């Protein structure tokens, strides 16, 4: 009986990468997060959502309150998720254009981001994408996204030791442990908001 109580309810996480590059470090962070849920963070199921196929936001594509099939499918995946995990690269102190496009499409009426718990992770040079994270959090205020506050996850991809391999996979064990703590925090926050 105690073992049954110890099992946490499954939460479904939609994971979005703001980078479309084949060997993207941002997408590599999401692959590492997916692996961690299989190895050491039970109760979380992460689905990677590919945003590369979304057309640029154009309200002419909205017809009688409906959206093109690719947009409808994307919006449905966000709606069905219990929480969101963003891998947010930094472009000119801000979020990337593909990520902003995805944010805007899913915010069209009805806003499917509303009341979703979320976490953001980033990697890059200097401050590891931290400025883009703060801009994403600012956008999230209007979208009614609820970001975890801690732990923050930024990673300088170019400072030794090596963080990623040639295919963009996270190989740094210390970074994996920090990423695990983000997932644990997102899980706890999601369950708290669900009243579980």
Short mmCIF file of N, CA, C and O in Angstrom, two decimals, residues 2-140:
data_model
loop_
_atom_site.label_atom_id
_atom_site.label_comp_id
_atom_site.label_asym_id
_atom_site.label_seq_id
_atom_site.Cartn_x
_atom_site.Cartn_y
_atom_site.Cartn_z
N UNK A 2 1.94 1.28 0.82
CA UNK A 2 2.83 2.43 0.87
C UNK A 2 3.51 2.65 -0.48
O UNK A 2 3.70 3.78 -0.91
N UNK A 3 3.87 1.55 -1.16
CA UNK A 3 4.53 1.67 -2.46
C UNK A 3 3.60 2.31 -3.48
O UNK A 3 4.04 3.10 -4.31
N UNK A 4 2.32 2.00 -3.42
CA UNK A 4 1.35 2.58 -4.34
C UNK A 4 1.25 4.08 -4.11
O UNK A 4 1.21 4.87 -5.05
N UNK A 5 1.23 4.51 -2.85
CA UNK A 5 1.14 5.94 -2.52
C UNK A 5 2.38 6.71 -2.97
O UNK A 5 2.31 7.88 -3.27
N UNK A 6 3.54 6.03 -3.00
CA UNK A 6 4.79 6.70 -3.35
C UNK A 6 4.87 7.02 -4.84
O UNK A 6 5.65 7.86 -5.24
N UNK A 7 4.10 6.33 -5.67
CA UNK A 7 4.13 6.57 -7.11
C UNK A 7 3.43 7.88 -7.42
O UNK A 7 2.28 8.10 -7.05
N UNK A 8 4.13 8.76 -8.13
CA UNK A 8 3.56 10.05 -8.47
C UNK A 8 2.71 9.92 -9.73
O UNK A 8 3.03 9.12 -10.61
N UNK A 9 1.65 10.73 -9.83
CA UNK A 9 0.85 10.71 -11.05
C UNK A 9 1.70 11.13 -12.25
O UNK A 9 2.63 11.92 -12.11
N UNK A 10 1.40 10.57 -13.40
CA UNK A 10 2.15 10.90 -14.61
C UNK A 10 1.77 12.30 -15.09
O UNK A 10 0.59 12.63 -15.20
N UNK A 11 2.78 13.12 -15.35
CA UNK A 11 2.52 14.41 -15.98
C UNK A 11 3.11 14.39 -17.38
O UNK A 11 4.18 13.85 -17.62
N UNK A 12 2.36 14.97 -18.31
CA UNK A 12 2.78 15.02 -19.71
C UNK A 12 3.34 16.41 -20.00
O UNK A 12 2.66 17.41 -19.79
N UNK A 13 4.58 16.43 -20.47
CA UNK A 13 5.28 17.68 -20.72
C UNK A 13 5.49 17.84 -22.23
O UNK A 13 6.02 16.94 -22.89
N UNK A 14 5.08 18.97 -22.77
CA UNK A 14 5.38 19.32 -24.15
C UNK A 14 6.69 20.09 -24.17
O UNK A 14 6.85 21.08 -23.45
N UNK A 15 7.66 19.62 -24.96
CA UNK A 15 8.99 20.22 -25.00
C UNK A 15 9.21 20.90 -26.35
O UNK A 15 9.05 20.27 -27.39
N UNK A 16 9.58 22.18 -26.31
CA UNK A 16 9.80 22.96 -27.53
C UNK A 16 11.21 23.52 -27.54
O UNK A 16 11.66 24.08 -26.54
N UNK A 17 11.88 23.37 -28.67
CA UNK A 17 13.19 23.97 -28.86
C UNK A 17 13.06 25.16 -29.80
O UNK A 17 12.46 25.06 -30.87
N UNK A 18 13.65 26.27 -29.40
CA UNK A 18 13.62 27.46 -30.24
C UNK A 18 14.66 27.46 -31.34
O UNK A 18 14.75 28.41 -32.10
N UNK A 19 15.45 26.39 -31.43
CA UNK A 19 16.47 26.29 -32.47
C UNK A 19 16.09 25.21 -33.48
O UNK A 19 15.69 24.11 -33.10
N UNK A 20 16.24 25.53 -34.76
CA UNK A 20 15.91 24.57 -35.82
C UNK A 20 17.16 23.88 -36.36
O UNK A 20 17.05 23.01 -37.23
N UNK A 21 18.33 24.24 -35.87
CA UNK A 21 19.59 23.69 -36.38
C UNK A 21 19.67 22.19 -36.11
O UNK A 21 19.26 21.71 -35.06
N UNK A 22 20.22 21.44 -37.07
CA UNK A 22 20.28 19.98 -36.98
C UNK A 22 20.94 19.50 -35.70
O UNK A 22 20.44 18.61 -35.03
N UNK A 23 22.11 20.07 -35.38
CA UNK A 23 22.83 19.65 -34.19
C UNK A 23 22.74 20.70 -33.08
O UNK A 23 23.70 21.00 -32.38
N UNK A 24 21.56 21.23 -32.92
CA UNK A 24 21.29 22.28 -31.96
C UNK A 24 21.59 21.83 -30.53
O UNK A 24 21.15 20.75 -30.10
N UNK A 25 22.32 22.67 -29.78
CA UNK A 25 22.55 22.39 -28.37
C UNK A 25 21.24 22.50 -27.57
O UNK A 25 21.03 21.77 -26.61
N UNK A 26 20.38 23.43 -27.97
CA UNK A 26 19.09 23.58 -27.27
C UNK A 26 18.27 22.30 -27.38
O UNK A 26 17.73 21.80 -26.39
N UNK A 27 18.19 21.76 -28.59
CA UNK A 27 17.46 20.51 -28.78
C UNK A 27 18.16 19.37 -28.07
O UNK A 27 17.51 18.46 -27.53
N UNK A 28 19.49 19.45 -28.00
CA UNK A 28 20.24 18.45 -27.25
C UNK A 28 19.88 18.44 -25.77
O UNK A 28 19.84 17.38 -25.14
N UNK A 29 19.61 19.62 -25.22
CA UNK A 29 19.15 19.68 -23.82
C UNK A 29 17.83 18.94 -23.65
O UNK A 29 17.62 18.24 -22.65
N UNK A 30 16.94 19.08 -24.63
CA UNK A 30 15.65 18.39 -24.54
C UNK A 30 15.81 16.88 -24.66
O UNK A 30 15.13 16.12 -23.96
N UNK A 31 16.71 16.43 -25.54
CA UNK A 31 16.97 14.98 -25.64
C UNK A 31 17.49 14.45 -24.31
O UNK A 31 17.09 13.38 -23.85
N UNK A 32 18.38 15.23 -23.68
CA UNK A 32 18.91 14.81 -22.38
C UNK A 32 17.80 14.76 -21.34
O UNK A 32 17.76 13.84 -20.51
N UNK A 33 16.88 15.73 -21.38
CA UNK A 33 15.76 15.73 -20.44
C UNK A 33 14.88 14.50 -20.63
O UNK A 33 14.44 13.87 -19.66
N UNK A 34 14.63 14.15 -21.89
CA UNK A 34 13.82 12.95 -22.18
C UNK A 34 14.52 11.71 -21.62
O UNK A 34 13.87 10.86 -20.99
N UNK A 35 15.83 11.60 -21.83
CA UNK A 35 16.58 10.46 -21.30
C UNK A 35 16.52 10.42 -19.78
O UNK A 35 16.38 9.35 -19.18
N UNK A 36 16.63 11.58 -19.14
CA UNK A 36 16.59 11.62 -17.68
C UNK A 36 15.26 11.13 -17.14
O UNK A 36 15.22 10.48 -16.09
N UNK A 37 14.16 11.43 -17.83
CA UNK A 37 12.86 10.97 -17.33
C UNK A 37 12.77 9.45 -17.40
O UNK A 37 12.07 8.84 -16.58
N UNK A 38 13.47 8.84 -18.32
CA UNK A 38 13.45 7.38 -18.42
C UNK A 38 14.36 6.73 -17.39
O UNK A 38 14.13 5.61 -16.96
N UNK A 39 15.41 7.46 -17.00
CA UNK A 39 16.42 6.89 -16.10
C UNK A 39 16.20 7.22 -14.63
O UNK A 39 16.37 6.36 -13.77
N UNK A 40 15.86 8.49 -14.34
CA UNK A 40 15.91 8.88 -12.93
C UNK A 40 14.84 9.86 -12.47
O UNK A 40 14.89 10.33 -11.34
N UNK A 41 13.88 10.21 -13.34
CA UNK A 41 12.79 11.09 -12.92
C UNK A 41 11.47 10.44 -13.31
O UNK A 41 10.88 10.79 -14.34
N UNK A 42 11.01 9.48 -12.50
CA UNK A 42 9.75 8.81 -12.84
C UNK A 42 8.56 9.76 -12.71
O UNK A 42 8.62 10.74 -11.97
N UNK A 43 7.52 9.46 -13.45
CA UNK A 43 6.30 10.25 -13.35
C UNK A 43 6.21 11.39 -14.34
O UNK A 43 5.27 12.18 -14.30
N UNK A 44 7.20 11.50 -15.24
CA UNK A 44 7.18 12.54 -16.27
C UNK A 44 7.32 11.88 -17.63
O UNK A 44 8.17 11.01 -17.82
N UNK A 45 6.49 12.30 -18.55
CA UNK A 45 6.59 11.85 -19.94
C UNK A 45 6.75 13.11 -20.80
O UNK A 45 5.87 13.97 -20.81
N UNK A 46 7.88 13.22 -21.49
CA UNK A 46 8.16 14.41 -22.30
C UNK A 46 7.98 14.08 -23.77
O UNK A 46 8.54 13.09 -24.27
N UNK A 47 7.21 14.90 -24.46
CA UNK A 47 7.05 14.77 -25.91
C UNK A 47 7.68 15.98 -26.57
O UNK A 47 7.32 17.12 -26.29
N UNK A 48 8.63 15.72 -27.46
CA UNK A 48 9.26 16.80 -28.22
C UNK A 48 8.29 17.26 -29.30
O UNK A 48 7.78 16.45 -30.08
N UNK A 49 8.01 18.55 -29.35
CA UNK A 49 7.09 19.12 -30.34
C UNK A 49 7.92 19.89 -31.36
O UNK A 49 8.56 20.90 -31.02
N UNK A 50 7.91 19.44 -32.60
CA UNK A 50 8.68 20.08 -33.67
C UNK A 50 7.94 21.32 -34.15
O UNK A 50 6.81 21.22 -34.64
N UNK A 51 8.56 22.49 -34.02
CA UNK A 51 7.91 23.73 -34.44
C UNK A 51 8.40 24.21 -35.80
O UNK A 51 7.97 25.26 -36.28
N UNK A 52 9.27 23.43 -36.43
CA UNK A 52 9.86 23.87 -37.70
C UNK A 52 8.85 23.93 -38.84
O UNK A 52 9.07 24.62 -39.84
N UNK A 53 7.75 23.20 -38.73
CA UNK A 53 6.77 23.15 -39.81
C UNK A 53 5.69 24.22 -39.71
O UNK A 53 4.86 24.35 -40.60
N UNK A 54 5.70 24.98 -38.62
CA UNK A 54 4.67 26.00 -38.44
C UNK A 54 4.91 27.16 -39.42
O UNK A 54 6.01 27.69 -39.49
N UNK A 55 3.87 27.55 -40.17
CA UNK A 55 4.05 28.72 -41.04
C UNK A 55 4.18 29.98 -40.19
O UNK A 55 3.79 29.99 -39.02
N UNK A 56 4.73 31.02 -40.78
CA UNK A 56 4.79 32.29 -40.06
C UNK A 56 3.37 32.75 -39.74
O UNK A 56 2.45 32.55 -40.55
N UNK A 57 3.23 33.34 -38.57
CA UNK A 57 1.91 33.80 -38.14
C UNK A 57 1.31 34.74 -39.19
O UNK A 57 1.94 35.71 -39.61
N UNK A 58 0.12 34.41 -39.61
CA UNK A 58 -0.61 35.20 -40.59
C UNK A 58 -2.09 34.96 -40.33
O UNK A 58 -2.60 33.86 -40.58
N UNK A 59 -2.77 35.95 -39.82
CA UNK A 59 -4.18 35.73 -39.46
C UNK A 59 -5.07 35.50 -40.67
O UNK A 59 -6.22 35.08 -40.51
N UNK A 60 -4.56 35.73 -41.88
CA UNK A 60 -5.33 35.36 -43.07
C UNK A 60 -5.51 33.85 -43.16
O UNK A 60 -6.41 33.36 -43.86
N UNK A 61 -4.66 33.09 -42.46
CA UNK A 61 -4.78 31.63 -42.47
C UNK A 61 -5.88 31.14 -41.54
O UNK A 61 -6.23 29.96 -41.56
N UNK A 62 -6.41 32.02 -40.71
CA UNK A 62 -7.51 31.67 -39.82
C UNK A 62 -8.82 31.85 -40.59
O UNK A 62 -9.12 32.94 -41.06
N UNK A 63 -9.58 30.78 -40.71
CA UNK A 63 -10.83 30.83 -41.48
C UNK A 63 -11.97 30.35 -40.59
O UNK A 63 -11.97 29.20 -40.14
N UNK A 64 -12.92 31.23 -40.35
CA UNK A 64 -14.10 30.90 -39.52
C UNK A 64 -13.70 30.27 -38.18
O UNK A 64 -14.29 29.28 -37.74
N UNK A 65 -12.69 30.86 -37.55
CA UNK A 65 -12.28 30.38 -36.22
C UNK A 65 -11.46 29.11 -36.23
O UNK A 65 -11.21 28.53 -35.17
N UNK A 66 -11.04 28.66 -37.41
CA UNK A 66 -10.21 27.46 -37.49
C UNK A 66 -8.83 27.83 -38.05
O UNK A 66 -8.65 28.88 -38.66
N UNK A 67 -7.90 26.91 -37.85
CA UNK A 67 -6.52 27.12 -38.27
C UNK A 67 -6.11 26.01 -39.24
O UNK A 67 -6.74 24.95 -39.28
N UNK A 68 -5.03 26.21 -39.99
CA UNK A 68 -4.52 25.14 -40.85
C UNK A 68 -4.23 23.88 -40.02
O UNK A 68 -3.91 23.99 -38.83
N UNK A 69 -4.34 22.69 -40.62
CA UNK A 69 -4.14 21.44 -39.85
C UNK A 69 -2.85 21.39 -39.03
O UNK A 69 -2.87 20.92 -37.89
N UNK A 70 -1.74 21.87 -39.57
CA UNK A 70 -0.48 21.82 -38.82
C UNK A 70 -0.55 22.68 -37.57
O UNK A 70 0.00 22.33 -36.51
N UNK A 71 -1.26 23.80 -37.65
CA UNK A 71 -1.42 24.68 -36.49
C UNK A 71 -2.39 24.06 -35.50
O UNK A 71 -2.15 24.06 -34.29
N UNK A 72 -3.50 23.51 -35.99
CA UNK A 72 -4.48 22.85 -35.10
C UNK A 72 -3.81 21.71 -34.32
O UNK A 72 -4.03 21.56 -33.12
N UNK A 73 -2.99 20.91 -35.02
CA UNK A 73 -2.32 19.79 -34.37
C UNK A 73 -1.35 20.29 -33.29
O UNK A 73 -1.31 19.75 -32.17
N UNK A 74 -0.59 21.33 -33.60
CA UNK A 74 0.33 21.91 -32.63
C UNK A 74 -0.42 22.45 -31.41
O UNK A 74 -0.07 22.17 -30.27
N UNK A 75 -1.46 23.20 -31.66
CA UNK A 75 -2.25 23.77 -30.56
C UNK A 75 -2.85 22.67 -29.68
O UNK A 75 -2.90 22.79 -28.46
N UNK A 76 -3.29 21.58 -30.29
CA UNK A 76 -3.88 20.48 -29.54
C UNK A 76 -2.85 19.83 -28.62
O UNK A 76 -3.16 19.48 -27.48
N UNK A 77 -1.62 19.67 -29.12
CA UNK A 77 -0.56 19.08 -28.29
C UNK A 77 -0.26 19.96 -27.06
O UNK A 77 -0.04 19.44 -25.97
N UNK A 78 -0.28 21.26 -27.27
CA UNK A 78 -0.04 22.17 -26.14
C UNK A 78 -1.22 22.09 -25.16
O UNK A 78 -1.04 22.01 -23.94
N UNK A 79 -2.42 22.07 -25.70
CA UNK A 79 -3.62 22.01 -24.86
C UNK A 79 -3.63 20.74 -24.00
O UNK A 79 -3.99 20.78 -22.82
N UNK A 80 -3.22 19.62 -24.57
CA UNK A 80 -3.27 18.34 -23.86
C UNK A 80 -2.13 18.16 -22.85
O UNK A 80 -2.21 17.31 -21.97
N UNK A 81 -1.08 18.95 -22.98
CA UNK A 81 0.06 18.81 -22.07
C UNK A 81 -0.28 19.36 -20.68
O UNK A 81 -1.06 20.30 -20.54
N UNK A 82 0.31 18.74 -19.67
CA UNK A 82 0.15 19.24 -18.31
C UNK A 82 1.08 20.41 -18.02
O UNK A 82 0.76 21.28 -17.21
N UNK A 83 2.23 20.41 -18.69
CA UNK A 83 3.19 21.50 -18.51
C UNK A 83 4.10 21.59 -19.73
O UNK A 83 4.06 20.72 -20.61
N UNK A 84 4.89 22.66 -19.77
CA UNK A 84 5.71 22.97 -20.93
C UNK A 84 7.18 23.09 -20.51
O UNK A 84 7.48 23.68 -19.46
N UNK A 85 8.08 22.56 -21.35
CA UNK A 85 9.52 22.74 -21.16
C UNK A 85 10.08 23.43 -22.40
O UNK A 85 10.00 22.88 -23.50
N UNK A 86 10.59 24.63 -22.22
CA UNK A 86 11.17 25.40 -23.32
C UNK A 86 12.68 25.30 -23.28
O UNK A 86 13.29 25.51 -22.23
N UNK A 87 13.29 25.01 -24.43
CA UNK A 87 14.73 25.18 -24.61
C UNK A 87 14.89 26.43 -25.46
O UNK A 87 14.52 26.45 -26.63
N UNK A 88 15.40 27.47 -24.84
CA UNK A 88 15.30 28.82 -25.41
C UNK A 88 16.67 29.39 -25.78
O UNK A 88 17.35 29.93 -24.91
N UNK A 89 17.07 29.28 -27.05
CA UNK A 89 18.33 29.92 -27.44
C UNK A 89 18.19 31.43 -27.43
O UNK A 89 17.07 31.95 -27.46
N UNK A 90 19.33 32.09 -27.37
CA UNK A 90 19.30 33.56 -27.32
C UNK A 90 19.74 34.14 -28.65
O UNK A 90 20.80 33.82 -29.16
N UNK A 91 18.89 34.99 -29.23
CA UNK A 91 19.19 35.70 -30.45
C UNK A 91 19.01 37.19 -30.19
O UNK A 91 17.90 37.63 -29.92
N UNK A 92 20.11 37.93 -30.23
CA UNK A 92 20.04 39.38 -30.03
C UNK A 92 19.32 39.75 -28.73
O UNK A 92 18.44 40.60 -28.71
N UNK A 93 19.72 39.08 -27.64
CA UNK A 93 19.16 39.33 -26.30
C UNK A 93 17.70 38.90 -26.17
O UNK A 93 17.01 39.30 -25.24
N UNK A 94 17.19 38.10 -27.09
CA UNK A 94 15.78 37.75 -27.06
C UNK A 94 15.58 36.29 -27.46
O UNK A 94 16.54 35.55 -27.69
N UNK A 95 14.31 35.89 -27.53
CA UNK A 95 13.96 34.54 -27.98
C UNK A 95 14.12 34.46 -29.49
O UNK A 95 14.10 35.48 -30.18
N UNK A 96 14.26 33.26 -30.00
CA UNK A 96 14.42 33.08 -31.44
C UNK A 96 13.09 33.30 -32.17
O UNK A 96 12.01 33.18 -31.59
N UNK A 97 13.18 33.61 -33.46
CA UNK A 97 11.98 33.83 -34.27
C UNK A 97 11.08 32.59 -34.33
O UNK A 97 9.85 32.72 -34.19
N UNK A 98 11.63 31.36 -34.52
CA UNK A 98 10.73 30.19 -34.53
C UNK A 98 9.96 30.01 -33.23
O UNK A 98 8.78 29.66 -33.24
N UNK A 99 10.63 30.26 -32.10
CA UNK A 99 9.94 30.10 -30.82
C UNK A 99 8.87 31.17 -30.63
O UNK A 99 7.75 30.87 -30.19
N UNK A 100 9.18 32.41 -30.99
CA UNK A 100 8.18 33.47 -30.87
C UNK A 100 6.98 33.17 -31.76
O UNK A 100 5.82 33.39 -31.38
N UNK A 101 7.23 32.64 -32.95
CA UNK A 101 6.15 32.27 -33.87
C UNK A 101 5.24 31.21 -33.23
O UNK A 101 4.01 31.31 -33.28
N UNK A 102 5.86 30.20 -32.60
CA UNK A 102 5.08 29.15 -31.94
C UNK A 102 4.28 29.72 -30.77
O UNK A 102 3.10 29.37 -30.58
N UNK A 103 4.91 30.59 -30.00
CA UNK A 103 4.21 31.22 -28.89
C UNK A 103 2.98 31.99 -29.39
O UNK A 103 1.90 31.91 -28.80
N UNK A 104 3.15 32.70 -30.49
CA UNK A 104 2.05 33.51 -31.01
C UNK A 104 0.92 32.66 -31.57
O UNK A 104 -0.26 32.95 -31.33
N UNK A 105 1.25 31.60 -32.30
CA UNK A 105 0.20 30.74 -32.85
C UNK A 105 -0.65 30.12 -31.73
O UNK A 105 -1.87 30.07 -31.81
N UNK A 106 0.02 29.63 -30.70
CA UNK A 106 -0.73 28.96 -29.62
C UNK A 106 -1.46 29.95 -28.73
O UNK A 106 -2.32 29.57 -27.94
N UNK A 107 -1.14 31.25 -28.87
CA UNK A 107 -1.84 32.25 -28.07
C UNK A 107 -3.11 32.76 -28.74
O UNK A 107 -3.91 33.45 -28.11
N UNK A 108 -3.30 32.42 -30.02
CA UNK A 108 -4.52 32.85 -30.71
C UNK A 108 -5.73 32.23 -30.01
O UNK A 108 -5.64 31.15 -29.42
N UNK A 109 -6.86 32.88 -30.10
CA UNK A 109 -8.04 32.45 -29.35
C UNK A 109 -8.50 31.05 -29.76
O UNK A 109 -8.58 30.77 -30.95
N UNK A 110 -8.77 30.22 -28.75
CA UNK A 110 -8.47 30.42 -27.32
C UNK A 110 -7.00 30.14 -27.03
O UNK A 110 -6.41 29.23 -27.60
N UNK A 111 -6.42 30.91 -26.13
CA UNK A 111 -5.02 30.80 -25.75
C UNK A 111 -4.76 29.47 -25.05
O UNK A 111 -5.20 29.26 -23.92
N UNK A 112 -4.05 28.55 -25.72
CA UNK A 112 -3.84 27.22 -25.14
C UNK A 112 -2.65 27.17 -24.17
O UNK A 112 -2.41 26.13 -23.55
N UNK A 113 -1.92 28.27 -24.03
CA UNK A 113 -0.86 28.34 -23.03
C UNK A 113 -1.43 28.61 -21.64
O UNK A 113 -0.76 28.36 -20.63
N UNK A 114 -2.62 29.15 -21.56
CA UNK A 114 -3.16 29.68 -20.31
C UNK A 114 -3.12 28.66 -19.18
O UNK A 114 -3.57 27.52 -19.32
N UNK A 115 -2.57 29.10 -18.06
CA UNK A 115 -2.52 28.35 -16.80
C UNK A 115 -1.63 27.11 -16.85
O UNK A 115 -1.75 26.24 -15.98
N UNK A 116 -0.73 27.03 -17.83
CA UNK A 116 0.20 25.90 -17.90
C UNK A 116 1.43 26.20 -17.05
O UNK A 116 2.03 27.28 -17.15
N UNK A 117 1.86 25.26 -16.22
CA UNK A 117 3.17 25.38 -15.57
C UNK A 117 4.25 25.23 -16.64
O UNK A 117 4.05 24.53 -17.64
N UNK A 118 5.38 25.87 -16.45
CA UNK A 118 6.45 25.82 -17.45
C UNK A 118 7.82 25.95 -16.81
O UNK A 118 7.95 26.47 -15.70
N UNK A 119 8.82 25.48 -17.54
CA UNK A 119 10.21 25.67 -17.16
C UNK A 119 10.97 26.05 -18.42
O UNK A 119 10.56 25.70 -19.53
N UNK A 120 12.08 26.77 -18.24
CA UNK A 120 12.90 27.17 -19.38
C UNK A 120 14.35 26.83 -19.09
O UNK A 120 14.84 27.04 -17.96
N UNK A 121 15.01 26.28 -20.10
CA UNK A 121 16.42 25.95 -20.02
C UNK A 121 17.10 26.57 -21.24
O UNK A 121 16.46 26.76 -22.28
N UNK A 122 18.38 26.89 -21.10
CA UNK A 122 19.07 27.48 -22.25
C UNK A 122 20.56 27.21 -22.18
O UNK A 122 21.11 26.92 -21.12
N UNK A 123 21.19 27.30 -23.34
CA UNK A 123 22.62 27.15 -23.44
C UNK A 123 23.12 28.07 -24.54
O UNK A 123 22.36 28.48 -25.42
N UNK A 124 24.39 28.42 -24.48
CA UNK A 124 24.99 29.31 -25.47
C UNK A 124 26.30 29.83 -24.93
O UNK A 124 26.91 29.22 -24.04
N UNK A 125 26.74 30.96 -25.42
CA UNK A 125 27.96 31.57 -24.93
C UNK A 125 27.70 32.49 -23.76
O UNK A 125 26.56 32.64 -23.31
N UNK A 126 28.74 33.07 -23.26
CA UNK A 126 28.68 34.06 -22.17
C UNK A 126 27.75 33.65 -21.04
O UNK A 126 28.09 32.82 -20.22
N UNK A 127 26.53 34.20 -21.02
CA UNK A 127 25.61 33.92 -19.90
C UNK A 127 24.68 32.74 -20.20
O UNK A 127 23.68 32.56 -19.52
N UNK A 128 25.01 31.94 -21.20
CA UNK A 128 24.27 30.70 -21.44
C UNK A 128 22.83 30.88 -21.86
O UNK A 128 22.01 29.99 -21.64
N UNK A 129 22.50 32.01 -22.45
CA UNK A 129 21.13 32.23 -22.91
C UNK A 129 20.22 32.84 -21.87
O UNK A 129 19.00 32.89 -22.06
N UNK A 130 20.79 33.32 -20.78
CA UNK A 130 19.98 33.85 -19.68
C UNK A 130 19.09 35.02 -20.06
O UNK A 130 17.97 35.15 -19.57
N UNK A 131 19.57 35.88 -20.97
CA UNK A 131 18.75 37.05 -21.34
C UNK A 131 17.50 36.62 -22.09
O UNK A 131 16.44 37.22 -21.92
N UNK A 132 17.61 35.59 -22.90
CA UNK A 132 16.42 35.10 -23.62
C UNK A 132 15.42 34.50 -22.65
O UNK A 132 14.21 34.62 -22.83
N UNK A 133 15.93 33.85 -21.60
CA UNK A 133 15.02 33.28 -20.59
C UNK A 133 14.17 34.37 -19.95
O UNK A 133 12.96 34.20 -19.77
N UNK A 134 14.81 35.48 -19.60
CA UNK A 134 14.06 36.54 -18.95
C UNK A 134 13.05 37.17 -19.89
O UNK A 134 11.96 37.56 -19.47
N UNK A 135 13.39 37.24 -21.17
CA UNK A 135 12.42 37.77 -22.13
C UNK A 135 11.26 36.80 -22.30
O UNK A 135 10.10 37.21 -22.37
N UNK A 136 11.55 35.50 -22.33
CA UNK A 136 10.48 34.50 -22.44
C UNK A 136 9.56 34.57 -21.22
O UNK A 136 8.33 34.50 -21.35
N UNK A 137 10.13 34.75 -20.05
CA UNK A 137 9.30 34.87 -18.84
C UNK A 137 8.40 36.11 -18.93
O UNK A 137 7.25 36.07 -18.49
N UNK A 138 8.93 37.18 -19.51
CA UNK A 138 8.12 38.39 -19.68
C UNK A 138 6.95 38.13 -20.63
O UNK A 138 5.82 38.52 -20.35
N UNK A 139 7.21 37.45 -21.73
CA UNK A 139 6.15 37.09 -22.66
C UNK A 139 5.13 36.19 -21.96
O UNK A 139 3.92 36.32 -22.15
N UNK A 140 5.64 35.28 -21.13
CA UNK A 140 4.77 34.35 -20.42
C UNK A 140 3.77 35.01 -19.50
O UNK A 140 2.70 34.46 -19.24
#
